[in-house]
Amino acid sequence: MPSHLTAAAQAAPTTPALVVDVDTLDRNIGRMAEAARAGGFALRPHAKTHKCPQIAEKQLTAGAVGLTVATIGEAEVFAAGRVTDLFIAYPLWLDEGKQRRLAKLAAGARVQVGVDSIESARRIVGTGASVLIEIDSGHHRTGVQPTDAGALAREAAELGLTVDGVFTFPGHGMAHAEDVTPTEVRMRAARDQEAALVAAAASLRGAGIEPVIVSGGSTPTAALREDGQINELRPGVYVFNDAMQVALGSCGVEDVALAAAGTVVSVPAADRFVLDSGSKVLGADPNAWSPGYGLVPEYPGSKVVQLSEHHAVVQLPERVTAPRLGDRVAIVPNHVCNAVNLAAELVVVQQGTHMDSWPVAARGANA
Amino acid sequence: MPSHLTAAAQAAPTTPALVVDVDTLDRNIGRMAEAARAGGFALRPHAKTHKCPQIAEKQLTAGAVGLTVATIGEAEVFAAGRVTDLFIAYPLWLDEGKQRRLAKLAAGARVQVGVDSIESARRIVGTGASVLIEIDSGHHRTGVQPTDAGALAREAAELGLTVDGVFTFPGHGMAHAEDVTPTEVRMRAARDQEAALVAAAASLRGAGIEPVIVSGGSTPTAALREDGQINELRPGVYVFNDAMQVALGSCGVEDVALAAAGTVVSVPAADRFVLDSGSKVLGADPNAWSPGYGLVPEYPGSKVVQLSEHHAVVQLPERVTAPRLGDRVAIVPNHVCNAVNLAAELVVVQQGTHMDSWPVAARGANA
């Protein structure tokens, strides 16, 4: 029986293309909004996933307080779309050009920026942006240790910056670990996040600064939050979901709203076929919890064993018949954020009919 | 001592950005042209690597007979730039829209298309494009077995198509293998390619069709070709090179012409720093022969241990001092084709001075 993604793939004008099943998208947006409301959290979705004003509009209509972005370039795109509350959740290093751009943004919207060093904070002074202190809650990427947050916040405040609070991204909730289940990894990361933010908030208070915003990630940990100090969530991937989230157990295949529509261009063996949706469509991200370069819902047990720029080679399990040349097959990307960033537009499908095309307006807006 | 890539990174107006050292680019283009001429091969570079008319112009000026591309969309971009000889080295499956587009292309240029099935060949009839039979020389992606080439060529010719010859891509010359050196893997793939193309050419002749073109890849096998039947080469990556080619030994770091310029945004530990050039700039491709997500020429022995969309986390070897916040650092992508496809433009640098910006005109032209 064809899935909603197979039906969406059939509706694309040509391939390869990224297709969005809009009913699933709407359901995902509504569910996360409702969960945040029920938990008493402000929802500030990360727009790096979709980079698309039409989807931002749906999120805001569903009750999001504003958007999270990763770069000034993304903020500019959404500000042009009249989003007036933007958090750049990244420890920006502002060169002169970026200082000017940030000041221009902050003149027309509420703009918050992440900081994890006093040197970077110094460059934000005078732009009109306020700051949140970034905390390392276990992902070991950027961010200060929770107990160092107060000192940095104090120094930033002394420079004249408004410190709104603290934030973290518990990205280690997606990392592979031996001898534990994905759910245990997610729960551990959610606990790490809570503990780190509690400690960081206390550190700010100790330095005489009230953390108005205590902000956490992420799609795989959003459902696992415990009562505590967190008052804002910044999930991104949940709008579409992806093969990584399916493998992590944070959603089912029925909750995946986006897939790469490909055409079978070659059937070199009875148990192997080749689609035109390669790494320039899917992205080359691995899936820490599942082998292969994506998930093929129509062929359970199959595996994308080889990915080139314009070829996805799918290996079938025993006794499954390969599709025919010219057939459409959907692949769910491992990491949807990187797949979307490769596309000029999203092909929007409702109940198997191509309804619209939405530009990926912030594609490549990395600076 | 700063390398040419570090100097190029310094010259970028902001970061992240892809910078091209034009002197190295020119040297790479000249060397491959000279090697092809000396070997008596026609050179038809694969333009999927650069997607950039300015670089195509340099290749043609240096003596290339035409360009190779992977999609109709790429062909359209280069045809608009007045390239008149294009080989779409891909077993296209033409829907009606693509049939029309291919016919329009073939009305204004010499256009060849790959085929590996009679079903796909049937859809090319009437477009004006001629065909080459694709052979699997060991990469096990698309392509028929060499001894089956004649039968397919015969059938295609009976449909009225002009069969120009045979082609293959020895992509297994980049695959990791245990207990052998990268050079042995490359040499083995070059021998496989030669044997497959010899057998395929004989198969065509046995079917009464003279293979005018016998066409092989690739950057890592180009220098290893043996005298034989191959009369055309289609390398792509050689214009820029990348961390994969360095690991394979097909070039040195001094031959790398492109890098991602990043800014140090965080120094969370004495032996670790974070750049703003993440997977949305570098691509997420692994390097089969070297761990990590790219090569950092300025810090020998370092490793890009973690890559997020906007973060590259570099781990330094012992007793090496980390750069300071705000410093520029160059990372050589693992797979340059996918990195270039992420950028709207290339920042062109000569002897440390930003000279020009070239649009990646065929970015995302996957269909």
XYZ file of C-alpha atoms in Angstrom:
734
model
C 0.000 0.000 0.000
C 1.548 3.306 -0.989
C 2.404 5.553 1.928
C 1.638 9.266 2.048
C 5.245 9.854 0.966
C 4.962 7.572 -2.051
C 1.806 9.426 -3.049
C 3.645 12.733 -2.644
C 6.528 11.438 -4.775
C 4.078 10.536 -7.549
C 2.748 14.089 -7.563
C 6.099 15.825 -8.165
C 6.312 17.395 -11.641
C 9.731 15.778 -12.169
C 12.545 14.193 -10.163
C 14.648 14.513 -8.151
C 12.627 16.822 -5.912
C 11.841 17.326 -2.252
C 8.152 16.725 -1.647
C 6.251 17.837 1.460
C 3.023 16.180 2.544
C 1.280 19.231 3.912
C -1.259 17.387 6.080
C 1.541 15.647 7.961
C 3.420 18.948 8.215
C 0.380 20.683 9.694
C -0.173 17.833 12.152
C 3.459 17.983 13.312
C 3.289 21.755 13.791
C 0.015 21.511 15.705
C 1.200 18.703 17.956
C 4.393 20.433 19.039
C 2.512 23.692 19.644
C -0.018 21.836 21.791
C 2.672 19.959 23.742
C 4.506 23.204 24.470
C 1.293 24.897 25.563
C 0.364 21.957 27.797
C 3.824 22.025 29.411
C 3.804 25.773 29.917
C 6.755 26.353 27.590
C 7.245 29.118 25.081
C 7.922 27.548 21.682
C 10.582 29.171 19.501
C 11.085 26.717 16.606
C 14.438 26.534 14.847
C 13.850 27.704 11.285
C 17.173 26.333 9.964
C 15.263 23.135 9.237
C 12.808 24.592 6.731
C 14.286 28.021 5.789
C 10.856 28.745 4.422
C 8.609 31.755 5.278
C 5.404 29.808 4.528
C 6.272 27.257 7.223
C 7.384 29.955 9.674
C 3.975 31.545 9.222
C 2.267 28.260 10.148
C 4.436 27.945 13.271
C 3.686 31.480 14.412
C -0.018 31.055 13.730
C 0.051 27.919 15.892
C 1.426 29.961 18.779
C 5.211 30.113 18.471
C 6.582 33.203 20.284
C 9.199 33.809 17.590
C 11.805 31.937 15.610
C 15.254 30.571 16.270
C 17.847 30.851 13.490
C 21.548 30.028 13.184
C 22.906 32.921 11.146
C 22.406 36.611 10.443
C 21.576 35.662 6.862
C 18.692 33.451 7.994
C 17.478 36.184 10.341
C 17.465 38.657 7.446
C 15.283 36.385 5.338
C 12.686 35.924 8.075
C 12.808 39.584 9.119
C 12.020 40.472 5.497
C 9.005 38.177 5.928
C 7.966 40.343 8.867
C 8.981 38.004 11.697
C 9.623 40.403 14.580
C 11.168 38.176 17.253
C 14.351 36.304 16.342
C 16.942 34.428 18.380
C 20.249 33.730 16.613
C 21.205 30.721 18.745
C 24.855 30.800 17.785
C 27.980 32.373 19.294
C 28.393 34.866 16.447
C 31.766 36.455 15.831
C 30.861 39.813 14.342
C 33.139 41.318 11.740
C 32.314 44.898 10.752
C 29.891 43.882 8.044
C 28.040 41.568 10.415
C 27.933 44.281 13.102
C 26.155 46.579 10.643
C 23.770 43.840 9.517
C 22.910 42.862 13.094
C 22.256 46.493 14.039
C 19.944 46.860 11.063
C 18.064 43.720 12.074
C 17.767 44.831 15.684
C 16.382 48.193 14.564
C 13.342 46.426 13.112
C 12.813 43.391 15.353
C 13.579 41.958 18.752
C 16.906 40.186 18.196
C 18.747 37.959 20.649
C 22.193 36.470 20.057
C 24.106 33.634 21.735
C 27.466 34.284 23.411
C 30.022 31.981 24.975
C 32.985 34.373 25.319
C 33.424 37.935 26.487
C 35.443 38.680 23.322
C 32.464 37.878 21.106
C 30.078 39.691 23.469
C 32.180 42.832 23.165
C 31.442 42.972 19.434
C 27.682 42.857 20.043
C 27.707 46.023 22.134
C 25.955 48.833 20.328
C 24.040 46.650 17.862
C 20.819 46.705 19.880
C 20.717 42.908 20.233
C 20.380 41.306 23.646
C 22.225 38.099 24.547
C 21.744 34.642 26.010
C 24.683 32.762 27.497
C 25.323 29.441 25.755
C 25.861 26.431 28.024
C 27.539 23.124 27.148
C 25.134 20.497 28.477
C 27.135 17.522 27.188
C 27.304 17.919 23.401
C 30.811 19.408 23.750
C 30.535 21.782 20.872
C 30.257 25.429 21.935
C 29.085 26.942 25.231
C 30.565 27.561 28.671
C 30.297 25.216 31.640
C 27.057 25.869 33.585
C 28.839 27.177 36.669
C 30.792 29.682 34.561
C 27.624 31.221 33.112
C 27.151 33.798 35.859
C 30.636 35.260 35.520
C 30.266 35.663 31.758
C 26.778 37.129 32.158
C 28.124 39.612 34.713
C 30.938 40.698 32.394
C 28.539 41.028 29.459
C 26.140 43.107 31.556
C 29.014 45.347 32.599
C 29.671 46.010 28.898
C 26.121 47.324 28.706
C 24.496 44.256 27.141
C 21.104 42.999 28.257
C 21.457 39.366 29.305
C 18.105 37.649 28.791
C 19.101 34.252 30.130
C 20.756 30.973 29.169
C 20.382 28.369 26.442
C 21.787 25.011 25.404
C 21.486 22.442 22.638
C 21.533 18.831 23.869
C 22.815 17.468 20.555
C 24.334 14.448 22.272
C 20.753 13.141 22.435
C 21.239 12.060 18.818
C 24.718 10.524 19.142
C 25.181 6.784 18.919
C 26.171 5.006 22.114
C 26.973 1.377 22.804
C 24.818 -0.828 25.020
C 21.962 1.612 25.428
C 18.781 2.204 23.479
C 18.171 5.397 21.523
C 15.418 6.297 24.006
C 17.869 6.011 26.900
C 20.309 8.278 25.037
C 17.552 10.837 24.492
C 16.415 10.660 28.118
C 19.968 11.041 29.371
C 20.499 14.099 27.153
C 17.199 15.570 28.373
C 18.328 15.103 31.984
C 21.766 16.590 31.186
C 20.056 19.563 29.613
C 17.792 20.132 32.605
C 20.666 19.833 35.085
C 22.932 22.134 33.073
C 20.269 24.812 32.667
C 19.303 24.647 36.355
C 22.950 25.105 37.334
C 23.453 27.887 34.794
C 20.339 29.734 35.942
C 21.559 29.494 39.539
C 24.963 30.766 38.437
C 23.330 33.817 36.825
C 21.269 34.506 39.932
C 24.423 34.200 42.014
C 25.917 36.929 39.819
C 22.884 39.123 40.388
C 21.211 38.522 37.021
C 17.734 37.032 36.736
C 17.540 34.553 33.826
C 14.247 35.504 32.216
C 14.720 32.909 29.464
C 15.949 29.377 30.148
C 15.934 27.768 26.735
C 16.472 24.180 25.598
C 16.403 22.122 22.358
C 15.501 19.838 20.533
C 13.192 17.520 18.622
C 14.410 14.238 20.189
C 14.371 15.638 23.725
C 11.267 17.844 23.479
C 8.859 15.109 24.545
C 11.154 14.030 27.388
C 11.516 17.263 29.302
C 10.893 17.174 33.014
C 9.378 19.888 35.088
C 12.034 22.325 36.037
C 13.468 25.639 35.100
C 13.241 25.385 31.314
C 10.663 27.851 30.004
C 11.407 27.838 26.262
C 11.886 25.062 23.666
C 13.671 25.368 20.313
C 13.004 22.175 18.302
C 13.557 22.363 14.553
C 13.341 18.993 12.804
C 9.847 18.133 14.114
C 8.087 19.956 11.262
C 9.320 17.354 8.767
C 11.054 14.675 10.847
C 13.641 12.438 9.146
C 15.253 8.991 9.120
C 17.379 9.945 12.127
C 14.292 10.834 14.201
C 12.601 7.579 13.157
C 15.697 5.626 14.223
C 15.789 7.542 17.520
C 12.154 6.715 18.166
C 11.104 10.335 18.450
C 8.562 9.820 15.653
C 7.128 7.143 13.411
C 7.398 6.907 9.622
C 3.797 8.148 9.460
C 4.998 11.413 11.035
C 7.575 12.102 8.321
C 6.362 15.008 6.181
C 9.220 15.320 3.666
C 10.937 12.926 1.277
C 13.145 13.006 -1.785
C 11.144 11.879 -4.790
C 13.354 9.862 -7.132
C 12.905 7.980 -10.394
C 14.277 4.476 -10.919
C 16.930 5.044 -13.610
C 18.614 1.633 -13.509
C 17.895 -1.879 -12.246
C 21.326 -3.499 -12.453
C 20.260 -6.644 -10.530
C 17.041 -8.274 -9.346
C 17.617 -7.101 -5.764
C 19.077 -3.669 -6.453
C 17.818 -0.478 -8.050
C 19.164 3.016 -8.580
C 17.312 6.312 -8.058
C 18.252 9.767 -9.342
C 18.021 11.217 -5.812
C 21.677 11.270 -4.737
C 23.718 13.187 -2.192
C 23.060 16.504 -3.953
C 19.380 15.978 -2.993
C 19.485 13.897 0.203
C 22.701 15.241 1.717
C 25.505 12.875 2.675
C 24.787 12.730 6.407
C 25.163 9.349 8.047
C 22.511 8.012 10.424
C 24.173 7.203 13.720
C 21.493 4.661 14.594
C 20.730 2.994 11.289
C 22.979 1.975 8.398
C 22.521 3.475 4.965
C 21.855 6.895 3.499
C 18.133 7.229 4.088
C 14.928 5.337 4.698
C 12.799 3.876 1.883
C 9.299 3.497 3.409
C 7.907 1.604 0.425
C 10.508 -1.162 0.839
C 10.808 -2.182 4.510
C 14.132 -3.890 5.143
C 15.798 -2.196 2.195
C 18.971 -0.169 2.566
C 20.470 2.724 0.611
C 23.874 1.045 0.328
C 25.638 3.518 -1.933
C 25.120 7.228 -2.444
C 26.749 9.291 -5.183
C 25.894 12.832 -6.167
C 23.120 11.684 -8.510
C 22.638 8.018 -7.596
C 21.047 6.305 -4.606
C 21.624 2.558 -4.830
C 18.937 0.647 -2.913
C 19.533 -2.965 -1.876
C 16.332 -4.963 -1.369
C 15.768 -7.718 1.161
C 15.263 -11.259 -0.132
C 12.097 -12.103 -2.043
C 11.091 -8.489 -2.631
C 10.501 -7.453 -6.221
C 12.353 -4.393 -7.443
C 10.387 -1.488 -8.895
C 10.420 -0.979 -12.639
C 12.451 1.552 -14.591
C 10.698 4.895 -14.461
C 8.846 4.184 -11.185
C 8.840 6.869 -8.507
C 10.268 5.975 -5.094
C 10.496 8.191 -1.992
C 13.567 8.284 0.254
C 13.417 9.939 3.679
C 16.696 11.829 4.239
C 18.838 10.982 7.253
C 19.103 14.665 8.199
C 16.338 16.788 6.775
C 17.943 20.185 7.549
C 20.830 19.504 5.183
C 18.526 18.062 2.502
C 16.247 21.119 2.510
C 19.266 23.434 2.256
C 20.136 21.745 -1.072
C 16.806 22.533 -2.726
C 15.662 25.742 -4.390
C 12.059 24.891 -3.553
C 9.801 22.421 -1.791
C 7.080 20.666 -3.802
C 3.978 20.897 -1.620
C 1.526 18.004 -1.945
C -1.877 17.475 -0.345
C -3.603 14.102 -0.613
C -1.532 13.218 -3.634
C -2.048 16.493 -5.490
C 0.682 19.046 -6.167
C -0.730 22.208 -4.590
C 2.099 24.683 -4.441
C 5.870 25.215 -4.476
C 7.550 27.032 -1.622
C 10.962 28.634 -2.134
C 13.665 27.633 0.346
C 14.213 31.338 0.829
C 17.149 31.048 3.249
C 18.983 28.336 1.283
C 22.717 28.781 1.708
C 22.302 31.787 4.020
C 25.295 30.638 6.077
C 26.942 33.981 6.819
C 53.918 29.534 7.556
C 50.497 30.289 6.101
C 49.595 28.164 3.106
C 48.025 29.512 -0.066
C 44.669 28.370 1.332
C 45.140 30.243 4.606
C 45.995 33.350 2.589
C 42.865 32.841 0.499
C 40.767 32.427 3.650
C 42.105 35.753 4.977
C 40.971 37.488 1.787
C 37.311 36.445 1.970
C 34.989 39.388 2.714
C 33.260 37.366 5.449
C 32.849 33.761 6.566
C 31.853 31.067 5.999
C 32.751 31.155 2.311
C 34.336 28.933 -0.311
C 37.583 30.488 -1.489
C 39.429 29.517 -4.687
C 43.139 30.131 -5.142
C 43.100 30.930 -8.838
C 46.800 30.277 -9.494
C 46.441 26.727 -8.169
C 43.224 26.294 -10.162
C 44.955 27.417 -13.357
C 47.901 25.103 -12.712
C 45.576 22.125 -12.154
C 43.669 22.862 -15.354
C 46.874 23.241 -17.352
C 48.459 20.078 -15.990
C 45.489 17.853 -16.764
C 45.171 19.342 -20.254
C 48.855 18.701 -20.905
C 48.699 15.143 -19.535
C 45.710 14.359 -21.764
C 47.435 15.849 -24.799
C 50.645 13.909 -24.080
C 48.674 10.680 -23.747
C 46.666 11.269 -26.890
C 43.350 11.493 -25.059
C 40.472 13.836 -25.650
C 39.686 15.638 -22.377
C 36.028 16.161 -21.493
C 36.070 17.436 -17.893
C 33.127 16.761 -15.622
C 31.596 20.148 -14.816
C 29.500 18.851 -11.880
C 32.529 19.677 -9.704
C 32.564 23.419 -10.353
C 29.134 24.194 -11.944
C 30.725 27.451 -12.983
C 30.901 28.905 -16.526
C 34.105 30.833 -15.782
C 35.922 27.586 -14.971
C 34.409 25.772 -17.962
C 35.804 28.549 -20.149
C 39.295 27.964 -18.751
C 39.009 24.215 -19.413
C 37.879 24.725 -22.997
C 40.592 27.313 -23.615
C 43.145 24.786 -22.340
C 41.971 22.313 -24.970
C 39.020 20.369 -23.584
C 36.848 18.981 -26.420
C 33.639 19.674 -24.519
C 32.135 19.164 -21.088
C 30.661 16.271 -19.176
C 27.627 16.956 -16.981
C 25.308 14.796 -14.874
C 21.876 16.326 -15.500
C 19.844 18.123 -18.132
C 19.732 21.107 -15.776
C 23.523 21.349 -15.708
C 23.634 20.991 -19.497
C 21.157 23.866 -19.845
C 23.339 26.159 -17.730
C 26.468 25.465 -19.777
C 24.611 25.571 -23.097
C 23.371 29.032 -22.099
C 27.062 29.885 -21.657
C 27.568 28.800 -25.267
C 29.239 25.426 -24.635
C 28.374 23.470 -27.793
C 29.518 19.932 -26.976
C 27.974 18.260 -23.930
C 27.915 14.675 -22.669
C 25.292 13.911 -20.008
C 27.127 10.916 -18.499
C 24.076 9.542 -16.754
C 21.416 6.963 -17.663
C 18.647 9.559 -17.898
C 15.051 8.468 -17.580
C 13.189 11.019 -19.675
C 9.717 12.081 -18.618
C 7.876 14.266 -21.109
C 9.275 17.498 -19.736
C 12.821 16.159 -19.901
C 12.248 14.887 -23.457
C 11.327 18.411 -24.519
C 14.264 19.948 -22.675
C 16.731 17.457 -24.157
C 15.411 18.084 -27.680
C 15.818 21.820 -27.175
C 19.395 21.316 -25.981
C 20.241 19.017 -28.887
C 18.888 21.579 -31.338
C 21.612 24.013 -30.280
C 24.567 21.810 -29.374
C 26.071 18.363 -29.827
C 24.502 16.378 -26.987
C 25.334 12.826 -25.946
C 23.491 10.866 -23.267
C 24.373 7.712 -21.316
C 22.139 4.629 -21.510
C 22.180 1.309 -19.680
C 18.740 -0.057 -20.643
C 16.747 -0.265 -23.834
C 13.732 1.172 -21.997
C 15.583 4.404 -21.253
C 17.082 4.466 -24.763
C 13.586 4.306 -26.264
C 12.726 7.643 -24.623
C 15.745 9.343 -26.189
C 14.604 8.554 -29.729
C 13.582 11.723 -31.522
C 15.378 14.155 -29.224
C 18.417 14.507 -31.490
C 20.833 13.306 -28.822
C 23.251 10.464 -29.546
C 24.103 7.841 -26.917
C 27.002 6.097 -25.218
C 26.502 2.736 -23.534
C 27.357 2.808 -19.828
C 29.540 -0.048 -18.549
C 29.952 -1.225 -14.946
C 33.722 -1.523 -14.501
C 33.552 -2.508 -10.838
C 31.862 0.401 -9.053
C 28.553 -1.551 -9.131
C 26.336 1.450 -9.504
C 24.782 1.780 -12.953
C 25.916 0.335 -16.281
C 25.693 -2.993 -18.087
C 28.297 -5.726 -17.986
C 30.969 -5.141 -20.665
C 30.027 -8.197 -22.699
C 26.382 -7.065 -22.785
C 27.264 -3.697 -24.305
C 27.075 -4.848 -27.923
C 23.560 -6.262 -27.631
C 22.250 -3.044 -26.051
C 24.068 -0.922 -28.636
C 22.553 -3.022 -31.414
C 19.030 -2.603 -30.001
C 19.548 1.148 -29.544
C 20.816 1.499 -33.099
C 17.769 -0.408 -34.351
C 15.596 2.227 -32.646
C 17.349 4.792 -34.818
C 19.754 6.140 -32.203
C 23.367 6.945 -33.050
C 25.613 4.968 -30.704
C 28.886 6.876 -30.308
C 30.627 4.388 -28.067
C 30.997 3.284 -24.461
C 31.826 4.901 -21.134
C 32.408 3.982 -17.511
C 33.163 5.604 -14.161
C 35.686 3.665 -12.039
C 34.378 5.092 -8.775
C 35.651 2.093 -6.836
C 39.079 3.723 -7.196
C 38.083 5.910 -4.251
C 36.559 3.216 -2.029
C 38.325 2.128 1.114
C 39.777 -1.366 1.134
C 41.567 -3.321 3.828
C 45.222 -4.343 3.541
C 46.022 -2.339 0.433
C 47.299 1.178 -0.102
C 45.168 3.883 -1.711
C 47.532 3.836 -4.683
C 46.937 0.104 -5.159
C 43.172 0.704 -5.030
C 43.485 3.420 -7.671
C 45.701 1.256 -9.867
C 43.350 -1.683 -9.578
C 40.380 0.495 -10.569
C 42.348 1.905 -13.515
C 43.084 -1.664 -14.687
C 39.432 -2.675 -14.176
C 38.353 0.336 -16.203
C 40.734 -0.469 -19.051
C 39.703 -4.149 -19.132
C 35.987 -3.324 -19.022
C 36.212 -0.751 -21.788
C 38.326 -3.043 -23.989
C 35.749 -5.808 -23.549
C 32.855 -3.429 -24.145
C 34.452 -1.981 -27.288
C 34.982 -5.521 -28.597
C 31.364 -6.328 -27.769
C 30.187 -3.339 -29.827
C 32.404 -4.327 -32.745
C 31.017 -7.868 -32.507
C 27.557 -6.333 -32.892
C 28.679 -4.409 -35.944
C 29.037 -1.002 -34.289
C 32.330 0.857 -34.235
C 32.903 2.540 -30.845
C 34.178 5.960 -31.858
C 34.369 7.098 -28.250
C 35.782 4.923 -25.462
C 35.534 7.126 -22.416
C 36.835 6.737 -18.863
C 36.946 8.741 -15.588
C 38.294 10.034 -13.173
C 40.664 12.231 -11.179
C 42.248 9.457 -9.083
C 42.704 7.127 -12.065
C 43.581 9.730 -14.713
C 47.303 9.613 -14.049
C 47.294 5.802 -13.946
C 45.774 4.979 -17.310
C 47.580 2.466 -19.432
C 47.868 2.516 -23.175
C 44.850 0.869 -24.594
C 41.537 1.606 -26.133
C 40.507 4.575 -24.000
C 40.479 7.732 -26.112
C 38.618 10.146 -23.819
C 38.971 11.126 -20.129
C 36.306 12.739 -17.925
C 37.947 13.816 -14.646
C 36.100 16.417 -12.579
C 37.618 16.985 -9.141
C 41.138 17.807 -10.425
C 40.327 21.508 -10.916
C 40.065 22.004 -7.146
C 41.127 18.677 -5.594
C 39.943 17.872 -2.055
C 40.781 16.027 1.161
C 39.748 12.716 -0.423
C 42.208 13.179 -3.316
C 44.974 14.110 -0.876
C 44.247 10.965 1.159
C 44.231 8.895 -2.047
C 47.603 10.310 -3.053
C 46.338 11.671 -6.348
C 47.494 15.175 -5.358
C 49.323 17.018 -2.600
C 47.902 19.697 -0.306
C 49.743 22.267 -2.439
C 47.505 21.221 -5.357
C 44.256 21.977 -3.519
C 42.675 25.093 -5.016
C 39.528 25.435 -2.887
C 38.824 25.608 0.834
C 36.091 26.682 3.195
C 37.147 29.858 4.972
C 35.899 29.814 8.550
C 36.167 32.065 11.581
C 37.035 30.758 15.039
C 33.820 31.403 16.988
C 34.616 29.434 20.136
C 37.662 27.957 21.880
C 36.036 25.690 24.461
C 39.333 24.002 25.466
C 43.047 24.546 24.929
C 43.227 21.776 22.322
C 39.903 22.363 20.571
C 38.369 25.175 18.550
C 35.154 25.705 16.626
C 34.762 27.257 13.171
C 31.598 28.614 11.553
C 32.163 26.415 8.473
C 29.860 23.466 9.151
C 28.159 20.832 7.037
C 26.061 23.441 5.208
C 29.374 24.726 3.787
C 31.661 21.665 3.703
C 29.061 18.982 2.993
C 28.772 15.972 5.300
C 30.704 13.483 3.151
C 32.987 11.117 4.993
C 36.546 10.499 3.797
C 36.981 6.778 3.240
C 40.749 7.027 3.766
C 41.099 9.562 6.536
C 39.038 10.196 9.676
C 37.276 13.477 10.195
C 35.220 15.880 8.141
C 37.931 17.725 6.242
C 41.598 18.628 6.217
C 43.000 21.664 8.092
C 46.304 22.435 6.312
C 47.395 25.035 8.865
C 47.259 22.473 11.682
C 48.941 19.206 10.615
C 47.764 16.317 12.771
C 44.488 18.046 13.646
C 41.135 16.437 13.026
C 37.641 17.818 12.392
C 36.061 15.603 15.033
C 32.515 16.935 14.974
C 30.533 18.616 12.228
C 27.168 20.307 12.700
C 25.374 22.501 10.228
C 27.225 25.619 11.370
C 30.037 24.238 13.512
C 33.267 22.429 12.651
C 34.975 21.267 15.845
C 38.742 20.873 15.316
C 40.786 18.779 17.737
C 44.468 19.734 17.859
C 47.379 17.383 18.410
C 49.370 17.744 21.644
C 51.492 20.840 22.216
C 49.899 22.834 19.404
C 48.455 26.216 20.313
C 44.856 26.882 19.258
C 44.078 29.914 17.119
C 42.427 32.885 18.764
C 38.777 33.857 18.597
C 38.135 35.683 15.352
C 41.056 34.067 13.471
C 40.435 32.725 9.979
C 41.139 29.031 9.333
C 40.771 27.112 6.052
C 39.271 23.612 5.869
C 39.641 21.520 2.710
C 36.332 19.667 2.136
C 36.346 15.876 1.921
C 34.319 15.969 -1.308
C 34.585 19.246 -3.146
C 31.701 18.608 -5.591
C 29.175 18.551 -2.775
C 30.729 21.571 -1.042
C 30.597 23.708 -4.196
C 26.954 22.755 -4.767
C 26.135 24.337 -1.371
C 27.504 27.761 -2.283
C 25.872 30.567 -4.245
C 29.288 31.823 -5.326
C 33.004 31.141 -5.177
C 35.285 33.815 -3.724
C 38.194 34.021 -6.174
C 41.563 34.947 -4.660
C 44.922 35.563 -6.319
C 48.059 35.888 -4.209
C 45.993 36.752 -1.180
C 43.792 39.343 -2.872
C 40.067 38.934 -3.482
C 39.801 39.406 -7.256
C 36.338 38.280 -8.226
C 33.258 36.235 -7.273
C 31.989 33.547 -9.606
C 28.382 32.355 -9.331
C 27.880 28.608 -8.942
C 25.483 28.902 -11.833
C 24.376 25.255 -11.881
C 23.947 24.957 -8.095
C 21.121 22.553 -7.330
C 20.465 21.818 -11.023
C 19.704 18.197 -10.188
C 16.804 17.543 -12.564
